[in-house]
Amino acid sequence: MSFDQSKWVWMNGKLVPWAGATTHVSAHALHYGSGVFEGIRCYATDFGPAVFRLDAHLDRLYSSAEIYGIEIPYPQAQMAEAISEVITRNGFDSCYVRPICYLGSGSLGLQSRDCPVEVAILAWPWSPYLGAEGLARGVRITISPWRKFQSRMMPTTAKACGQYLNSILAVRDAVSRGFAEGLLLDADGHLAEGSGENLFLVADGKLITNDERHSILLGITRDAVIRIARDLGYEVTVTTLEIVDLLTADEAFFTGTAAEVTPIREVDGVSIGTGGPGPITQEIQRVFFKATAGQDQRYSDWLYPVNWEPVMPETMLSTVQ
Ligand SMILES: Cc1ncc(COP(=O)(O)O)c(C=O)c1O
């Protein structure tokens, strides 16, 4: 994938052309990863593009920023409007949205005094993160040799730039060995999460997942799936997960904004269940995509409609006046 240079980026309060959305090499965040970000999806619905769980994503962005002492210079409502503006200006009906707030150029001391907080919002079309085939048929994954960092070392509930080096190590190792994704264990050897996804198991018709006590990011898709599963009448237990629970599960799947609800069909060569997407995973997937498409009234408050109007090319504006 390469980015479409004709698109616009919201940067520090205004829309700028893609190529103009730059930052200086002395930016603190480039050297130390001192930034926070979100990954959000906007879906096509019958009433136009709609951002999925925007409030929850912005709440997490602002709390990640608070943890790292990054003061976002815009109120949350303005960030929501800016996200809408980026989607509208670029004419997307569905896309992935990436707000990032990071320390810019000022000094390179670790204490980061004098560094301005820069804010940018990017958007681009992004197909299913673990592949359309993975979404339909399930993915083959591996248990990563890299452990998830312990939440007392860095707050795993925050989505901060530098923290992702751990995920990068895990996914690079997995892909280099022919797997779609790596599943990280926590420091004590319990299951934590994928490099960019939370984990669910299905056993005896019940769902099981873990929580922040196992150093995971508390995913917004995870939260949506817990609600969907309970609404479907399934029991959902939040507890410690062991490798053996995964290997003996009837079904397993990943959740995440990028990966959505992706079945796991194999772990290090061991088939999970029948080796394909299980029926409960597929049922949850179906309801999840109905919710994101605005076709299930129970979840309509999860969608933030973007008032999409085709933007008139600049060259035509003068003829209209
Ligand atoms: C490490 C990690 N875990 C879990 C998730 C899933 O979180 P969400 O469902 O909020 O996208 C992500 C993606 O944001 C992630 O990067």
mmCIF file of C-alpha atoms and ligand atoms in Angstrom:
data_model
loop_
_atom_site.group_PDB
_atom_site.id
_atom_site.type_symbol
_atom_site.label_atom_id
_atom_site.label_comp_id
_atom_site.label_asym_id
_atom_site.label_seq_id
_atom_site.Cartn_x
_atom_site.Cartn_y
_atom_site.Cartn_z
ATOM 1 C CA MET A 1 0.000 0.000 0.000
ATOM 2 C CA SER A 2 1.198 3.514 -0.665
ATOM 3 C CA PHE A 3 -0.579 6.623 0.476
ATOM 4 C CA ASP A 4 -2.627 8.715 -1.923
ATOM 5 C CA GLN A 5 -0.754 12.011 -2.138
ATOM 6 C CA SER A 6 -3.846 13.854 -3.348
ATOM 7 C CA LYS A 7 -5.504 13.524 0.080
ATOM 8 C CA TRP A 8 -5.653 16.033 2.920
ATOM 9 C CA VAL A 9 -4.398 15.819 6.487
ATOM 10 C CA TRP A 10 -5.668 17.793 9.465
ATOM 11 C CA MET A 11 -2.618 19.253 11.148
ATOM 12 C CA ASN A 12 -2.552 21.590 14.124
ATOM 13 C CA GLY A 13 -5.970 23.040 13.442
ATOM 14 C CA LYS A 14 -6.245 23.089 9.661
ATOM 15 C CA LEU A 15 -6.397 20.876 6.599
ATOM 16 C CA VAL A 16 -3.142 20.700 4.655
ATOM 17 C CA PRO A 17 -2.224 18.736 1.505
ATOM 18 C CA TRP A 18 -0.751 15.282 2.222
ATOM 19 C CA ALA A 19 2.792 16.303 1.227
ATOM 20 C CA GLY A 20 2.670 19.379 3.465
ATOM 21 C CA ALA A 21 1.899 17.431 6.651
ATOM 22 C CA THR A 22 5.505 17.321 7.859
ATOM 23 C CA THR A 23 7.422 17.610 11.107
ATOM 24 C CA HIS A 24 11.061 18.414 11.915
ATOM 25 C CA VAL A 25 13.670 15.656 12.464
ATOM 26 C CA SER A 26 14.390 17.122 15.903
ATOM 27 C CA ALA A 27 10.838 16.271 17.039
ATOM 28 C CA HIS A 28 10.965 14.624 20.481
ATOM 29 C CA ALA A 29 8.537 11.898 19.395
ATOM 30 C CA LEU A 30 10.763 10.776 16.534
ATOM 31 C CA HIS A 31 13.635 10.137 18.959
ATOM 32 C CA TYR A 32 11.768 8.698 21.936
ATOM 33 C CA GLY A 33 8.282 7.670 20.753
ATOM 34 C CA SER A 34 6.659 10.338 22.924
ATOM 35 C CA GLY A 35 3.252 10.433 21.317
ATOM 36 C CA VAL A 36 -0.165 8.858 21.661
ATOM 37 C CA PHE A 37 -2.519 7.804 18.921
ATOM 38 C CA GLU A 38 -5.730 6.023 18.004
ATOM 39 C CA GLY A 39 -6.797 3.680 15.269
ATOM 40 C CA ILE A 40 -10.437 4.219 14.328
ATOM 41 C CA ARG A 41 -12.602 2.906 11.510
ATOM 42 C CA CYS A 42 -15.250 4.769 9.576
ATOM 43 C CA TYR A 43 -17.783 2.498 7.864
ATOM 44 C CA ALA A 44 -20.149 3.010 4.946
ATOM 45 C CA THR A 45 -23.787 2.921 6.044
ATOM 46 C CA ASP A 46 -27.105 3.679 4.323
ATOM 47 C CA PHE A 47 -27.007 7.119 5.938
ATOM 48 C CA GLY A 48 -23.471 7.897 4.773
ATOM 49 C CA PRO A 49 -20.086 7.291 6.405
ATOM 50 C CA ALA A 50 -20.166 6.724 10.162
ATOM 51 C CA VAL A 51 -17.285 6.498 12.615
ATOM 52 C CA PHE A 52 -17.425 3.447 14.876
ATOM 53 C CA ARG A 53 -17.266 4.203 18.608
ATOM 54 C CA LEU A 54 -15.665 7.606 18.156
ATOM 55 C CA ASP A 55 -16.318 8.694 21.750
ATOM 56 C CA ALA A 56 -14.627 5.605 23.184
ATOM 57 C CA HIS A 57 -11.591 6.111 20.938
ATOM 58 C CA LEU A 58 -11.299 9.784 21.849
ATOM 59 C CA ASP A 59 -11.707 8.989 25.553
ATOM 60 C CA ARG A 60 -8.813 6.541 25.254
ATOM 61 C CA LEU A 61 -6.717 9.061 23.285
ATOM 62 C CA TYR A 62 -7.158 11.712 25.962
ATOM 63 C CA SER A 63 -6.426 9.296 28.790
ATOM 64 C CA SER A 64 -3.311 7.945 27.013
ATOM 65 C CA ALA A 65 -2.184 11.571 26.642
ATOM 66 C CA GLU A 66 -2.849 12.313 30.306
ATOM 67 C CA ILE A 67 -0.712 9.362 31.402
ATOM 68 C CA TYR A 68 2.243 10.711 29.443
ATOM 69 C CA GLY A 69 1.626 14.369 30.377
ATOM 70 C CA ILE A 70 0.822 15.322 26.768
ATOM 71 C CA GLU A 71 -1.656 18.186 26.844
ATOM 72 C CA ILE A 72 -3.825 17.987 23.735
ATOM 73 C CA PRO A 73 -4.513 21.624 22.860
ATOM 74 C CA TYR A 74 -8.039 20.968 21.535
ATOM 75 C CA PRO A 75 -11.182 19.905 23.346
ATOM 76 C CA GLN A 76 -12.475 16.430 22.564
ATOM 77 C CA ALA A 77 -15.501 17.804 20.652
ATOM 78 C CA GLN A 78 -13.182 19.702 18.304
ATOM 79 C CA MET A 79 -11.183 16.533 17.609
ATOM 80 C CA ALA A 80 -14.437 14.763 16.716
ATOM 81 C CA GLU A 81 -15.325 17.551 14.282
ATOM 82 C CA ALA A 82 -11.820 17.505 12.831
ATOM 83 C CA ILE A 83 -12.101 13.758 12.185
ATOM 84 C CA SER A 84 -15.374 14.358 10.404
ATOM 85 C CA GLU A 85 -13.745 17.116 8.371
ATOM 86 C CA VAL A 86 -10.863 14.883 7.247
ATOM 87 C CA ILE A 87 -13.250 12.153 6.097
ATOM 88 C CA THR A 88 -15.496 14.622 4.296
ATOM 89 C CA ARG A 89 -12.717 16.599 2.627
ATOM 90 C CA ASN A 90 -11.129 13.409 1.323
ATOM 91 C CA GLY A 91 -14.467 12.060 0.089
ATOM 92 C CA PHE A 92 -14.154 8.703 1.874
ATOM 93 C CA ASP A 93 -17.226 6.579 2.493
ATOM 94 C CA SER A 94 -15.200 4.142 4.568
ATOM 95 C CA CYS A 95 -11.647 4.487 5.849
ATOM 96 C CA TYR A 96 -9.245 4.054 8.741
ATOM 97 C CA VAL A 97 -8.601 7.190 10.792
ATOM 98 C CA ARG A 98 -5.369 7.845 12.681
ATOM 99 C CA PRO A 99 -5.246 10.796 15.098
ATOM 100 C CA ILE A 100 -1.809 11.271 16.628
ATOM 101 C CA CYS A 101 -0.692 13.746 19.301
ATOM 102 C CA TYR A 102 3.037 13.939 19.810
ATOM 103 C CA LEU A 103 5.842 16.065 21.196
ATOM 104 C CA GLY A 104 7.374 18.183 18.479
ATOM 105 C CA SER A 105 10.619 20.077 18.190
ATOM 106 C CA GLY A 106 11.866 22.078 21.181
ATOM 107 C CA SER A 107 14.484 20.113 23.084
ATOM 108 C CA LEU A 108 15.753 16.567 23.190
ATOM 109 C CA GLY A 109 16.079 16.141 26.937
ATOM 110 C CA LEU A 110 14.058 13.170 28.120
ATOM 111 C CA GLN A 111 11.967 15.345 30.389
ATOM 112 C CA SER A 112 10.607 16.960 27.210
ATOM 113 C CA ARG A 113 10.317 20.524 28.438
ATOM 114 C CA ASP A 114 9.663 23.128 25.717
ATOM 115 C CA CYS A 115 8.283 20.645 23.213
ATOM 116 C CA PRO A 116 5.035 21.761 21.607
ATOM 117 C CA VAL A 117 2.254 19.206 21.279
ATOM 118 C CA GLU A 118 1.548 18.595 17.600
ATOM 119 C CA VAL A 119 -1.744 17.069 16.508
ATOM 120 C CA ALA A 120 -2.419 15.397 13.181
ATOM 121 C CA ILE A 121 -5.301 13.354 11.794
ATOM 122 C CA LEU A 122 -4.710 11.083 8.822
ATOM 123 C CA ALA A 123 -7.229 8.916 7.011
ATOM 124 C CA TRP A 124 -6.889 6.314 4.286
ATOM 125 C CA PRO A 125 -8.813 3.306 2.983
ATOM 126 C CA TRP A 126 -7.544 0.177 4.757
ATOM 127 C CA SER A 127 -8.713 -3.298 3.863
ATOM 128 C CA PRO A 128 -8.952 -5.982 6.588
ATOM 129 C CA TYR A 129 -5.637 -5.888 8.471
ATOM 130 C CA LEU A 130 -5.102 -9.647 8.515
ATOM 131 C CA GLY A 131 -6.394 -10.011 4.944
ATOM 132 C CA ALA A 132 -9.857 -10.568 3.481
ATOM 133 C CA GLU A 133 -9.122 -14.284 3.325
ATOM 134 C CA GLY A 134 -8.030 -14.290 6.970
ATOM 135 C CA LEU A 135 -11.278 -12.579 7.920
ATOM 136 C CA ALA A 136 -13.298 -15.193 6.044
ATOM 137 C CA ARG A 137 -11.298 -18.383 6.637
ATOM 138 C CA GLY A 138 -9.203 -17.658 9.702
ATOM 139 C CA VAL A 139 -5.495 -16.959 10.222
ATOM 140 C CA ARG A 140 -2.491 -19.064 11.177
ATOM 141 C CA ILE A 141 -0.626 -17.562 14.101
ATOM 142 C CA THR A 142 2.365 -18.299 16.314
ATOM 143 C CA ILE A 143 3.155 -17.776 19.977
ATOM 144 C CA SER A 144 5.752 -15.027 19.927
ATOM 145 C CA PRO A 145 9.167 -15.475 21.528
ATOM 146 C CA TRP A 146 8.771 -11.831 22.583
ATOM 147 C CA ARG A 147 6.817 -11.256 25.798
ATOM 148 C CA LYS A 148 4.327 -8.406 26.189
ATOM 149 C CA PHE A 149 5.887 -5.769 28.439
ATOM 150 C CA GLN A 150 4.484 -5.796 31.915
ATOM 151 C CA SER A 151 1.968 -3.043 32.709
ATOM 152 C CA ARG A 152 4.045 -1.851 35.674
ATOM 153 C CA MET A 153 6.869 -1.133 33.212
ATOM 154 C CA MET A 154 4.664 0.832 30.814
ATOM 155 C CA PRO A 155 0.919 1.306 31.015
ATOM 156 C CA THR A 156 -0.468 -1.210 28.539
ATOM 157 C CA THR A 157 -3.887 0.449 28.681
ATOM 158 C CA ALA A 158 -2.371 3.521 27.001
ATOM 159 C CA LYS A 159 -1.891 3.590 23.240
ATOM 160 C CA ALA A 160 1.471 5.307 23.020
ATOM 161 C CA CYS A 161 3.842 5.395 20.046
ATOM 162 C CA GLY A 162 7.020 4.038 21.678
ATOM 163 C CA GLN A 163 5.161 1.128 23.235
ATOM 164 C CA TYR A 164 4.605 -0.321 19.765
ATOM 165 C CA LEU A 165 8.235 -1.385 19.309
ATOM 166 C CA ASN A 166 7.263 -4.473 21.332
ATOM 167 C CA SER A 167 4.457 -5.237 18.856
ATOM 168 C CA ILE A 168 6.753 -4.602 15.885
ATOM 169 C CA LEU A 169 9.251 -7.190 17.158
ATOM 170 C CA ALA A 170 6.473 -9.750 17.577
ATOM 171 C CA VAL A 171 4.802 -9.262 14.203
ATOM 172 C CA ARG A 172 8.090 -9.153 12.292
ATOM 173 C CA ASP A 173 9.143 -12.428 13.859
ATOM 174 C CA ALA A 174 5.764 -14.048 13.108
ATOM 175 C CA VAL A 175 5.643 -12.909 9.475
ATOM 176 C CA SER A 176 9.274 -13.938 8.890
ATOM 177 C CA ARG A 177 8.292 -17.465 9.957
ATOM 178 C CA GLY A 178 5.243 -17.538 7.644
ATOM 179 C CA PHE A 179 2.490 -16.689 10.146
ATOM 180 C CA ALA A 180 -0.095 -13.927 9.885
ATOM 181 C CA GLU A 181 0.352 -12.708 13.452
ATOM 182 C CA GLY A 182 2.203 -13.272 16.723
ATOM 183 C CA LEU A 183 0.433 -13.847 20.019
ATOM 184 C CA LEU A 184 2.400 -12.481 22.954
ATOM 185 C CA LEU A 185 2.478 -14.060 26.397
ATOM 186 C CA ASP A 186 2.588 -11.771 29.424
ATOM 187 C CA ALA A 187 5.614 -11.663 31.722
ATOM 188 C CA ASP A 188 4.224 -14.608 33.745
ATOM 189 C CA GLY A 189 3.618 -16.809 30.692
ATOM 190 C CA HIS A 190 -0.158 -16.350 30.469
ATOM 191 C CA LEU A 191 -1.728 -15.330 27.164
ATOM 192 C CA ALA A 192 -1.732 -11.566 26.648
ATOM 193 C CA GLU A 193 -2.705 -10.426 23.125
ATOM 194 C CA GLY A 194 -1.722 -10.202 19.475
ATOM 195 C CA SER A 195 0.657 -7.482 18.328
ATOM 196 C CA GLY A 196 -2.404 -5.351 17.525
ATOM 197 C CA GLU A 197 -5.422 -7.392 18.627
ATOM 198 C CA ASN A 198 -7.172 -8.777 21.686
ATOM 199 C CA LEU A 199 -7.932 -12.472 22.025
ATOM 200 C CA PHE A 200 -11.153 -14.411 22.604
ATOM 201 C CA LEU A 201 -11.565 -18.163 23.075
ATOM 202 C CA VAL A 202 -14.755 -20.194 22.798
ATOM 203 C CA ALA A 203 -15.073 -23.342 24.904
ATOM 204 C CA ASP A 204 -18.247 -25.314 25.634
ATOM 205 C CA GLY A 205 -20.373 -22.596 24.044
ATOM 206 C CA LYS A 206 -18.973 -19.860 26.310
ATOM 207 C CA LEU A 207 -16.595 -17.011 25.537
ATOM 208 C CA ILE A 208 -13.458 -16.302 27.515
ATOM 209 C CA THR A 209 -11.119 -13.334 27.309
ATOM 210 C CA ASN A 210 -8.529 -11.684 29.552
ATOM 211 C CA ASP A 211 -8.097 -8.112 30.787
ATOM 212 C CA GLU A 212 -5.553 -5.477 31.811
ATOM 213 C CA ARG A 213 -4.200 -7.739 34.574
ATOM 214 C CA HIS A 214 -2.487 -9.549 31.692
ATOM 215 C CA SER A 215 -0.896 -6.413 30.260
ATOM 216 C CA ILE A 216 -3.270 -5.899 27.343
ATOM 217 C CA LEU A 217 -4.628 -2.806 25.685
ATOM 218 C CA LEU A 218 -8.315 -2.707 26.600
ATOM 219 C CA GLY A 219 -9.633 -2.834 23.064
ATOM 220 C CA ILE A 220 -12.751 -1.015 22.014
ATOM 221 C CA THR A 221 -13.626 -3.861 19.630
ATOM 222 C CA ARG A 222 -13.144 -6.262 22.566
ATOM 223 C CA ASP A 223 -15.671 -4.235 24.534
ATOM 224 C CA ALA A 224 -18.116 -4.246 21.579
ATOM 225 C CA VAL A 225 -17.734 -8.010 21.142
ATOM 226 C CA ILE A 226 -18.373 -8.663 24.854
ATOM 227 C CA ARG A 227 -21.626 -6.713 24.566
ATOM 228 C CA ILE A 228 -22.645 -8.419 21.296
ATOM 229 C CA ALA A 229 -21.909 -11.885 22.708
ATOM 230 C CA ARG A 230 -23.920 -11.211 25.864
ATOM 231 C CA ASP A 231 -26.793 -9.802 23.788
ATOM 232 C CA LEU A 232 -26.714 -13.048 21.787
ATOM 233 C CA GLY A 233 -27.106 -14.938 25.066
ATOM 234 C CA TYR A 234 -23.533 -16.188 25.451
ATOM 235 C CA GLU A 235 -21.774 -16.191 28.788
ATOM 236 C CA VAL A 236 -18.535 -14.174 28.660
ATOM 237 C CA THR A 237 -15.904 -14.777 31.333
ATOM 238 C CA VAL A 238 -12.953 -12.450 31.862
ATOM 239 C CA THR A 239 -10.097 -14.428 33.365
ATOM 240 C CA THR A 240 -6.505 -15.646 32.998
ATOM 241 C CA LEU A 241 -5.851 -17.576 29.761
ATOM 242 C CA GLU A 242 -3.173 -20.238 29.395
ATOM 243 C CA ILE A 243 -1.594 -21.649 26.223
ATOM 244 C CA VAL A 244 -3.412 -24.938 26.840
ATOM 245 C CA ASP A 245 -6.769 -23.097 26.915
ATOM 246 C CA LEU A 246 -6.030 -21.802 23.420
ATOM 247 C CA LEU A 247 -4.825 -25.120 22.015
ATOM 248 C CA THR A 248 -7.876 -26.965 23.343
ATOM 249 C CA ALA A 249 -10.431 -24.237 22.566
ATOM 250 C CA ASP A 250 -13.315 -24.995 20.189
ATOM 251 C CA GLU A 251 -12.826 -21.605 18.541
ATOM 252 C CA ALA A 252 -10.538 -18.599 18.873
ATOM 253 C CA PHE A 253 -10.565 -15.157 17.331
ATOM 254 C CA PHE A 254 -8.809 -11.800 17.406
ATOM 255 C CA THR A 255 -10.552 -8.459 17.802
ATOM 256 C CA GLY A 256 -9.244 -5.016 16.901
ATOM 257 C CA THR A 257 -10.134 -1.915 14.944
ATOM 258 C CA ALA A 258 -7.773 -2.884 12.132
ATOM 259 C CA ALA A 259 -8.334 -6.674 12.322
ATOM 260 C CA GLU A 260 -12.075 -6.385 13.187
ATOM 261 C CA VAL A 261 -13.207 -9.931 14.169
ATOM 262 C CA THR A 262 -10.690 -12.361 12.644
ATOM 263 C CA PRO A 263 -10.946 -16.111 13.322
ATOM 264 C CA ILE A 264 -7.782 -17.971 14.371
ATOM 265 C CA ARG A 265 -7.623 -21.356 12.676
ATOM 266 C CA GLU A 266 -4.178 -22.594 13.662
ATOM 267 C CA VAL A 267 -1.560 -21.892 16.334
ATOM 268 C CA ASP A 268 1.982 -23.117 15.598
ATOM 269 C CA GLY A 269 0.632 -25.881 13.396
ATOM 270 C CA VAL A 270 -2.081 -26.988 15.848
ATOM 271 C CA SER A 271 -5.623 -26.646 14.453
ATOM 272 C CA ILE A 272 -8.105 -24.821 16.635
ATOM 273 C CA GLY A 273 -11.453 -26.625 16.666
ATOM 274 C CA THR A 274 -12.202 -27.794 13.159
ATOM 275 C CA GLY A 275 -9.422 -25.653 11.706
ATOM 276 C CA GLY A 276 -11.760 -23.035 10.252
ATOM 277 C CA PRO A 277 -13.923 -20.208 11.590
ATOM 278 C CA GLY A 278 -16.242 -21.612 14.252
ATOM 279 C CA PRO A 279 -20.012 -21.005 14.280
ATOM 280 C CA ILE A 280 -20.012 -18.702 17.326
ATOM 281 C CA THR A 281 -17.145 -16.638 15.878
ATOM 282 C CA GLN A 282 -19.082 -16.318 12.615
ATOM 283 C CA GLU A 283 -22.280 -15.331 14.411
ATOM 284 C CA ILE A 284 -20.439 -12.609 16.347
ATOM 285 C CA GLN A 285 -18.685 -11.464 13.182
ATOM 286 C CA ARG A 286 -22.066 -11.140 11.406
ATOM 287 C CA VAL A 287 -23.607 -9.043 14.176
ATOM 288 C CA PHE A 288 -20.442 -6.947 14.458
ATOM 289 C CA PHE A 289 -20.545 -6.063 10.755
ATOM 290 C CA LYS A 290 -24.275 -5.347 10.934
ATOM 291 C CA ALA A 291 -23.541 -2.970 13.798
ATOM 292 C CA THR A 292 -20.760 -1.200 11.886
ATOM 293 C CA ALA A 293 -23.017 -0.928 8.806
ATOM 294 C CA GLY A 294 -25.775 0.698 10.868
ATOM 295 C CA GLN A 295 -28.091 -2.265 10.292
ATOM 296 C CA ASP A 296 -28.678 -3.202 13.914
ATOM 297 C CA GLN A 297 -30.654 -0.650 15.917
ATOM 298 C CA ARG A 298 -29.339 -2.015 19.231
ATOM 299 C CA TYR A 299 -25.947 -0.552 18.437
ATOM 300 C CA SER A 300 -26.887 2.661 16.657
ATOM 301 C CA ASP A 301 -25.322 4.758 19.423
ATOM 302 C CA TRP A 302 -21.932 3.274 18.454
ATOM 303 C CA LEU A 303 -22.003 5.182 15.176
ATOM 304 C CA TYR A 304 -21.055 8.829 14.729
ATOM 305 C CA PRO A 305 -22.456 9.963 11.367
ATOM 306 C CA VAL A 306 -20.213 12.041 9.162
ATOM 307 C CA ASN A 307 -22.118 14.476 7.039
ATOM 308 C CA TRP A 308 -20.605 13.603 3.739
ATOM 309 C CA GLU A 309 -21.045 15.961 0.879
ATOM 310 C CA PRO A 310 -18.864 15.681 -2.210
ATOM 311 C CA VAL A 311 -16.279 18.423 -2.003
ATOM 312 C CA MET A 312 -16.227 20.558 -5.065
ATOM 313 C CA PRO A 313 -12.849 20.640 -6.809
ATOM 314 C CA GLU A 314 -11.053 23.907 -6.090
ATOM 315 C CA THR A 315 -11.025 24.762 -9.813
ATOM 316 C CA MET A 316 -14.826 24.822 -9.883
ATOM 317 C CA LEU A 317 -15.244 27.082 -6.869
ATOM 318 C CA SER A 318 -14.483 30.259 -8.847
ATOM 319 C CA THR A 319 -17.105 29.437 -11.476
ATOM 320 C CA VAL A 320 -19.752 28.972 -8.766
ATOM 321 C CA GLN A 321 -19.195 32.369 -7.153
HETATM 322 C C1 LIG B 1 -1.761 -3.931 21.227
HETATM 323 C C2 LIG B 1 -3.195 -3.844 20.825
HETATM 324 N N1 LIG B 1 -4.099 -4.619 21.456
HETATM 325 C C3 LIG B 1 -5.397 -4.578 21.128
HETATM 326 C C4 LIG B 1 -5.875 -3.746 20.131
HETATM 327 C C5 LIG B 1 -7.324 -3.696 19.812
HETATM 328 O O1 LIG B 1 -7.871 -2.488 20.278
HETATM 329 P P1 LIG B 1 -9.109 -1.787 19.555
HETATM 330 O O2 LIG B 1 -10.173 -2.821 19.495
HETATM 331 O O3 LIG B 1 -9.455 -0.661 20.443
HETATM 332 O O4 LIG B 1 -8.638 -1.368 18.219
HETATM 333 C C6 LIG B 1 -4.956 -2.935 19.453
HETATM 334 C C7 LIG B 1 -5.415 -2.027 18.389
HETATM 335 O O5 LIG B 1 -5.656 -0.884 18.630
HETATM 336 C C8 LIG B 1 -3.599 -2.973 19.804
HETATM 337 O O6 LIG B 1 -2.709 -2.207 19.180
#
